[in-house]
Amino acid sequence: YVFVNNKIEKVPASDTEALKSNLLGFLEKRRCHKFFSFAATYDENDPKTHNGYDLKKMTTGELLSQYSLSESTVDFVGHAISLYRDDNFVHAPAHDTLKRMQLYFNSILRYGKSPYIYPMYGLGELPQAFARLSAVYGGTYMLRKPFEGVVKDEEGK
């Protein structure tokens, strides 16, 4: 969700939602669709998908300006889809932003109406996921114990 014009709007998670959304005007939806299609098909190992851009040298701002996206759409792409915390993403390599966008797109494909897993299973599953990840890397996850710190060896591990 994003806060726009004193209203909370849902970030579209499908073509149908995007067409119904008030976040973008009609022409902006077309430009945005072209950019999203490019981002979704981009493969760093396949130069045919680069459309002549060197995305490791080109900034995100330069790439977005190639698609004539409005300032509000740029904010939408950077914050709601790519999950950057501040506006410095426009100076980041476009390659990094496209990878973040692809992660968002793939998450929608995997989890359905939302790219996040917690709406499906609830917040109670998050601690369980961390406990499992901790176990994979040899850690211990303890319930109802206060955090006392992180123990590291001489190498800082």
mmCIF file of C-alpha atoms in Angstrom:
data_model
loop_
_atom_site.group_PDB
_atom_site.id
_atom_site.type_symbol
_atom_site.label_atom_id
_atom_site.label_comp_id
_atom_site.label_asym_id
_atom_site.label_seq_id
_atom_site.Cartn_x
_atom_site.Cartn_y
_atom_site.Cartn_z
ATOM 1 C CA TYR A 1 0.000 0.000 0.000
ATOM 2 C CA VAL A 2 1.097 3.578 -0.629
ATOM 3 C CA PHE A 3 -0.120 6.912 0.727
ATOM 4 C CA VAL A 4 -0.998 9.206 -2.205
ATOM 5 C CA ASN A 5 -3.152 12.350 -2.216
ATOM 6 C CA ASN A 6 -4.164 11.826 1.419
ATOM 7 C CA LYS A 7 -5.468 8.340 0.621
ATOM 8 C CA ILE A 8 -4.074 4.853 1.103
ATOM 9 C CA GLU A 9 -3.976 3.041 -2.243
ATOM 10 C CA LYS A 10 -3.202 -0.606 -2.921
ATOM 11 C CA VAL A 11 -0.146 -1.285 -5.029
ATOM 12 C CA PRO A 12 -1.446 -3.187 -8.071
ATOM 13 C CA ALA A 13 -0.351 -6.822 -8.088
ATOM 14 C CA SER A 14 -1.817 -7.829 -11.455
ATOM 15 C CA ASP A 15 -2.668 -6.387 -14.866
ATOM 16 C CA THR A 16 -6.332 -6.209 -13.883
ATOM 17 C CA GLU A 17 -5.587 -4.304 -10.682
ATOM 18 C CA ALA A 18 -3.246 -1.974 -12.566
ATOM 19 C CA LEU A 19 -5.956 -1.084 -15.079
ATOM 20 C CA LYS A 20 -8.437 -0.315 -12.266
ATOM 21 C CA SER A 21 -5.918 1.572 -10.113
ATOM 22 C CA ASN A 22 -6.169 5.328 -9.610
ATOM 23 C CA LEU A 23 -2.425 5.591 -8.999
ATOM 24 C CA LEU A 24 -1.640 6.131 -12.692
ATOM 25 C CA GLY A 25 -3.333 7.979 -15.523
ATOM 26 C CA PHE A 26 -4.224 6.242 -18.785
ATOM 27 C CA LEU A 27 -1.087 7.256 -20.734
ATOM 28 C CA GLU A 28 1.120 6.691 -17.709
ATOM 29 C CA LYS A 29 -0.255 3.142 -17.408
ATOM 30 C CA ARG A 30 0.893 2.454 -20.985
ATOM 31 C CA ARG A 31 4.406 3.825 -20.368
ATOM 32 C CA CYS A 32 4.598 1.953 -17.080
ATOM 33 C CA HIS A 33 3.478 -1.286 -18.738
ATOM 34 C CA LYS A 34 6.261 -0.954 -21.337
ATOM 35 C CA PHE A 35 8.823 -0.395 -18.574
ATOM 36 C CA PHE A 36 7.502 -3.303 -16.481
ATOM 37 C CA SER A 37 7.604 -5.591 -19.528
ATOM 38 C CA PHE A 38 11.236 -4.621 -20.076
ATOM 39 C CA ALA A 39 12.069 -5.133 -16.386
ATOM 40 C CA ALA A 40 10.348 -8.533 -16.259
ATOM 41 C CA THR A 41 12.150 -9.890 -19.333
ATOM 42 C CA TYR A 42 15.590 -8.423 -18.505
ATOM 43 C CA ASP A 43 18.283 -11.089 -18.177
ATOM 44 C CA GLU A 44 21.766 -9.865 -17.353
ATOM 45 C CA ASN A 45 23.278 -12.815 -19.253
ATOM 46 C CA ASP A 46 21.287 -12.182 -22.443
ATOM 47 C CA PRO A 47 22.288 -8.926 -24.209
ATOM 48 C CA LYS A 48 19.193 -9.189 -26.437
ATOM 49 C CA THR A 49 17.072 -8.249 -23.416
ATOM 50 C CA HIS A 50 19.116 -5.110 -22.601
ATOM 51 C CA ASN A 51 17.517 -2.937 -25.339
ATOM 52 C CA GLY A 52 20.940 -1.401 -25.987
ATOM 53 C CA TYR A 53 21.387 -0.190 -22.382
ATOM 54 C CA ASP A 54 24.406 -0.897 -20.201
ATOM 55 C CA LEU A 55 22.435 -1.213 -16.979
ATOM 56 C CA LYS A 56 25.478 -1.676 -14.756
ATOM 57 C CA LYS A 57 26.701 1.807 -15.756
ATOM 58 C CA MET A 58 23.331 3.504 -16.311
ATOM 59 C CA THR A 59 21.580 4.877 -13.233
ATOM 60 C CA THR A 60 18.006 4.016 -12.368
ATOM 61 C CA GLY A 61 17.015 7.649 -12.921
ATOM 62 C CA GLU A 62 18.462 7.610 -16.439
ATOM 63 C CA LEU A 63 16.642 4.381 -17.278
ATOM 64 C CA LEU A 64 13.307 5.622 -15.923
ATOM 65 C CA SER A 65 13.648 8.850 -17.905
ATOM 66 C CA GLN A 66 14.048 6.751 -21.087
ATOM 67 C CA TYR A 67 10.469 5.587 -20.511
ATOM 68 C CA SER A 68 9.208 9.136 -19.727
ATOM 69 C CA LEU A 69 7.757 8.031 -16.399
ATOM 70 C CA SER A 70 6.284 10.727 -14.155
ATOM 71 C CA GLU A 71 7.783 11.630 -10.799
ATOM 72 C CA SER A 72 4.989 9.860 -8.913
ATOM 73 C CA THR A 73 5.561 6.681 -10.969
ATOM 74 C CA VAL A 74 9.288 6.876 -10.291
ATOM 75 C CA ASP A 75 8.523 7.074 -6.559
ATOM 76 C CA PHE A 76 6.085 4.182 -6.906
ATOM 77 C CA VAL A 77 8.671 2.011 -8.695
ATOM 78 C CA GLY A 78 11.469 2.915 -6.284
ATOM 79 C CA HIS A 79 9.637 2.640 -2.998
ATOM 80 C CA ALA A 80 6.586 0.386 -3.446
ATOM 81 C CA ILE A 81 8.080 -2.155 -5.865
ATOM 82 C CA SER A 82 11.870 -1.999 -5.438
ATOM 83 C CA LEU A 83 11.551 -1.292 -1.687
ATOM 84 C CA TYR A 84 14.229 1.391 -1.474
ATOM 85 C CA ARG A 85 14.021 3.376 1.759
ATOM 86 C CA ASP A 86 15.079 6.738 0.375
ATOM 87 C CA ASP A 87 15.260 8.611 -2.919
ATOM 88 C CA ASN A 88 18.923 7.750 -3.554
ATOM 89 C CA PHE A 89 17.795 4.805 -5.686
ATOM 90 C CA VAL A 90 17.719 7.109 -8.732
ATOM 91 C CA HIS A 91 21.528 7.264 -8.486
ATOM 92 C CA ALA A 92 21.928 3.485 -8.046
ATOM 93 C CA PRO A 93 22.807 1.254 -11.008
ATOM 94 C CA ALA A 94 19.674 0.368 -12.982
ATOM 95 C CA HIS A 95 20.725 -3.290 -12.872
ATOM 96 C CA ASP A 96 20.210 -3.376 -9.089
ATOM 97 C CA THR A 97 16.744 -1.828 -9.323
ATOM 98 C CA LEU A 98 15.674 -4.258 -12.045
ATOM 99 C CA LYS A 99 16.805 -7.191 -9.899
ATOM 100 C CA ARG A 100 14.697 -5.863 -7.014
ATOM 101 C CA MET A 101 11.714 -5.427 -9.332
ATOM 102 C CA GLN A 102 12.102 -8.968 -10.634
ATOM 103 C CA LEU A 103 12.121 -10.278 -7.074
ATOM 104 C CA TYR A 104 8.851 -8.422 -6.459
ATOM 105 C CA PHE A 105 7.317 -9.761 -9.705
ATOM 106 C CA ASN A 106 8.427 -13.331 -8.965
ATOM 107 C CA SER A 107 7.020 -13.081 -5.444
ATOM 108 C CA ILE A 108 3.638 -12.048 -6.832
ATOM 109 C CA LEU A 109 3.723 -15.006 -9.198
ATOM 110 C CA ARG A 110 4.566 -17.310 -6.330
ATOM 111 C CA TYR A 111 2.327 -16.026 -3.541
ATOM 112 C CA GLY A 112 -0.671 -14.659 -5.456
ATOM 113 C CA LYS A 113 -2.321 -11.354 -4.647
ATOM 114 C CA SER A 114 0.561 -10.081 -2.554
ATOM 115 C CA PRO A 115 4.323 -10.406 -2.960
ATOM 116 C CA TYR A 116 4.611 -10.977 0.778
ATOM 117 C CA ILE A 117 4.076 -14.283 2.498
ATOM 118 C CA TYR A 118 2.748 -12.971 5.823
ATOM 119 C CA PRO A 119 -0.771 -12.044 4.587
ATOM 120 C CA MET A 120 -1.266 -15.680 3.607
ATOM 121 C CA TYR A 121 -0.041 -17.336 6.782
ATOM 122 C CA GLY A 122 -0.089 -14.584 9.391
ATOM 123 C CA LEU A 123 2.702 -12.963 11.338
ATOM 124 C CA GLY A 124 3.124 -16.017 13.568
ATOM 125 C CA GLU A 125 4.939 -17.792 10.760
ATOM 126 C CA LEU A 126 7.738 -15.201 10.644
ATOM 127 C CA PRO A 127 9.430 -16.331 13.898
ATOM 128 C CA GLN A 128 9.125 -19.928 12.717
ATOM 129 C CA ALA A 129 10.827 -19.017 9.432
ATOM 130 C CA PHE A 130 13.678 -17.344 11.334
ATOM 131 C CA ALA A 131 13.993 -20.368 13.637
ATOM 132 C CA ARG A 132 14.295 -22.701 10.638
ATOM 133 C CA LEU A 133 16.820 -20.448 8.924
ATOM 134 C CA SER A 134 18.802 -20.258 12.146
ATOM 135 C CA ALA A 135 18.843 -24.054 12.401
ATOM 136 C CA VAL A 136 20.086 -24.390 8.808
ATOM 137 C CA TYR A 137 23.123 -22.270 9.708
ATOM 138 C CA GLY A 138 23.751 -23.997 13.039
ATOM 139 C CA GLY A 139 22.089 -21.402 15.242
ATOM 140 C CA THR A 140 19.736 -21.794 18.156
ATOM 141 C CA TYR A 141 16.441 -19.976 18.426
ATOM 142 C CA MET A 142 15.060 -19.690 21.937
ATOM 143 C CA LEU A 143 11.583 -18.562 22.957
ATOM 144 C CA ARG A 144 10.868 -16.392 26.006
ATOM 145 C CA LYS A 145 14.517 -15.506 26.567
ATOM 146 C CA PRO A 146 15.838 -11.923 26.600
ATOM 147 C CA PHE A 147 18.417 -10.937 24.004
ATOM 148 C CA GLU A 148 21.804 -10.598 25.672
ATOM 149 C CA GLY A 149 24.036 -10.032 22.646
ATOM 150 C CA VAL A 150 25.879 -11.723 19.826
ATOM 151 C CA VAL A 151 28.892 -13.911 20.548
ATOM 152 C CA LYS A 152 31.724 -13.706 17.995
ATOM 153 C CA ASP A 153 35.093 -15.388 17.744
ATOM 154 C CA GLU A 154 38.464 -13.669 17.144
ATOM 155 C CA GLU A 155 37.749 -13.439 13.400
ATOM 156 C CA GLY A 156 34.465 -11.658 13.994
ATOM 157 C CA LYS A 157 32.321 -14.626 13.016
#
